[in-house]
One Martini backbone bead per residue (centre of mass of N, CA, C, O) as a GRO file, in nm:
protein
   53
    1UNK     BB    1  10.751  11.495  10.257
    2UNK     BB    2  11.026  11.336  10.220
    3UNK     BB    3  10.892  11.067  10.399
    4UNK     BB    4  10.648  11.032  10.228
    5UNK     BB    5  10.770  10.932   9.968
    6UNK     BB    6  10.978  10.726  10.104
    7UNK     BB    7  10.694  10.548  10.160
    8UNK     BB    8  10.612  10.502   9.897
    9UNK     BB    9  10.809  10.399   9.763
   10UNK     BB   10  10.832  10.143   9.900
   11UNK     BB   11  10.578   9.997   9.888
   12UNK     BB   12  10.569   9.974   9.614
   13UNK     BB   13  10.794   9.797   9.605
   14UNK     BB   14  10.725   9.565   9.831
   15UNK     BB   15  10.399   9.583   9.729
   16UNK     BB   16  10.207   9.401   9.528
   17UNK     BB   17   9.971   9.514   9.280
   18UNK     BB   18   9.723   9.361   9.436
   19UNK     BB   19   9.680   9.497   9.671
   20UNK     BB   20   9.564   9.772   9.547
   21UNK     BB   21   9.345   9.645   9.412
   22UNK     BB   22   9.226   9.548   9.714
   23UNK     BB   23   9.220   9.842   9.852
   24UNK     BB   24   9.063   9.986   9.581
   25UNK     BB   25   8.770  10.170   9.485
   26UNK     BB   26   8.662  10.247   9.139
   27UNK     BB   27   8.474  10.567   9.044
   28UNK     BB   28   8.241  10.751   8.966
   29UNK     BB   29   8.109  11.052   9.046
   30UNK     BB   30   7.806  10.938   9.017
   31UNK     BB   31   7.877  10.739   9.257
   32UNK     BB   32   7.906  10.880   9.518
   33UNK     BB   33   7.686  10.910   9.675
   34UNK     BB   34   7.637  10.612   9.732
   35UNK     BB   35   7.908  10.574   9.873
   36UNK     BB   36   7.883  10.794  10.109
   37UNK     BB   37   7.665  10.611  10.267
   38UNK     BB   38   7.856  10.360  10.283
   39UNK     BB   39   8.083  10.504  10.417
   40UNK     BB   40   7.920  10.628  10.696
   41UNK     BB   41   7.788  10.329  10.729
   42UNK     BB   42   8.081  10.122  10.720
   43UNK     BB   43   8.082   9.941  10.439
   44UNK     BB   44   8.377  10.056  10.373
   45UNK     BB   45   8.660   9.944  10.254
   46UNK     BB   46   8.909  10.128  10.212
   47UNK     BB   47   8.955  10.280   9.907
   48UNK     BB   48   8.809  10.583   9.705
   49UNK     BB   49   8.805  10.627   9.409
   50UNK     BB   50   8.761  10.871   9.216
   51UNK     BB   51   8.666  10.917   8.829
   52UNK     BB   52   8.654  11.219   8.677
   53UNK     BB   53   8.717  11.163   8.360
   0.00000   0.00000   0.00000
């Protein structure tokens, strides 16, 4: 646990804002279902953050 906190620390550190931000793609709950699919059927790059609240 404590060298993957050092690596996400470096990374914060080394890797530029906008990077995150075409890394991944933040959904809402009720879109989960539709981009399951699209998931699945491996349509979807980087990472799909669900947004809970």
């Amino acid at each position: 646990p404590a060298r993957r906190a050092e690596a996400w620390a470096r990374l914060v550190k080394d890797l530029p804002e906008s990077f995150y931000a075409q890394a991944a793609t933040e959904i809402t709950l009720a879109d989960a279902p539709k981009f399951a699919d699209a998931i699945i059927n491996n349509q979807v790059q980087g990472r799909t953050l669900v947004k809970i609240k």
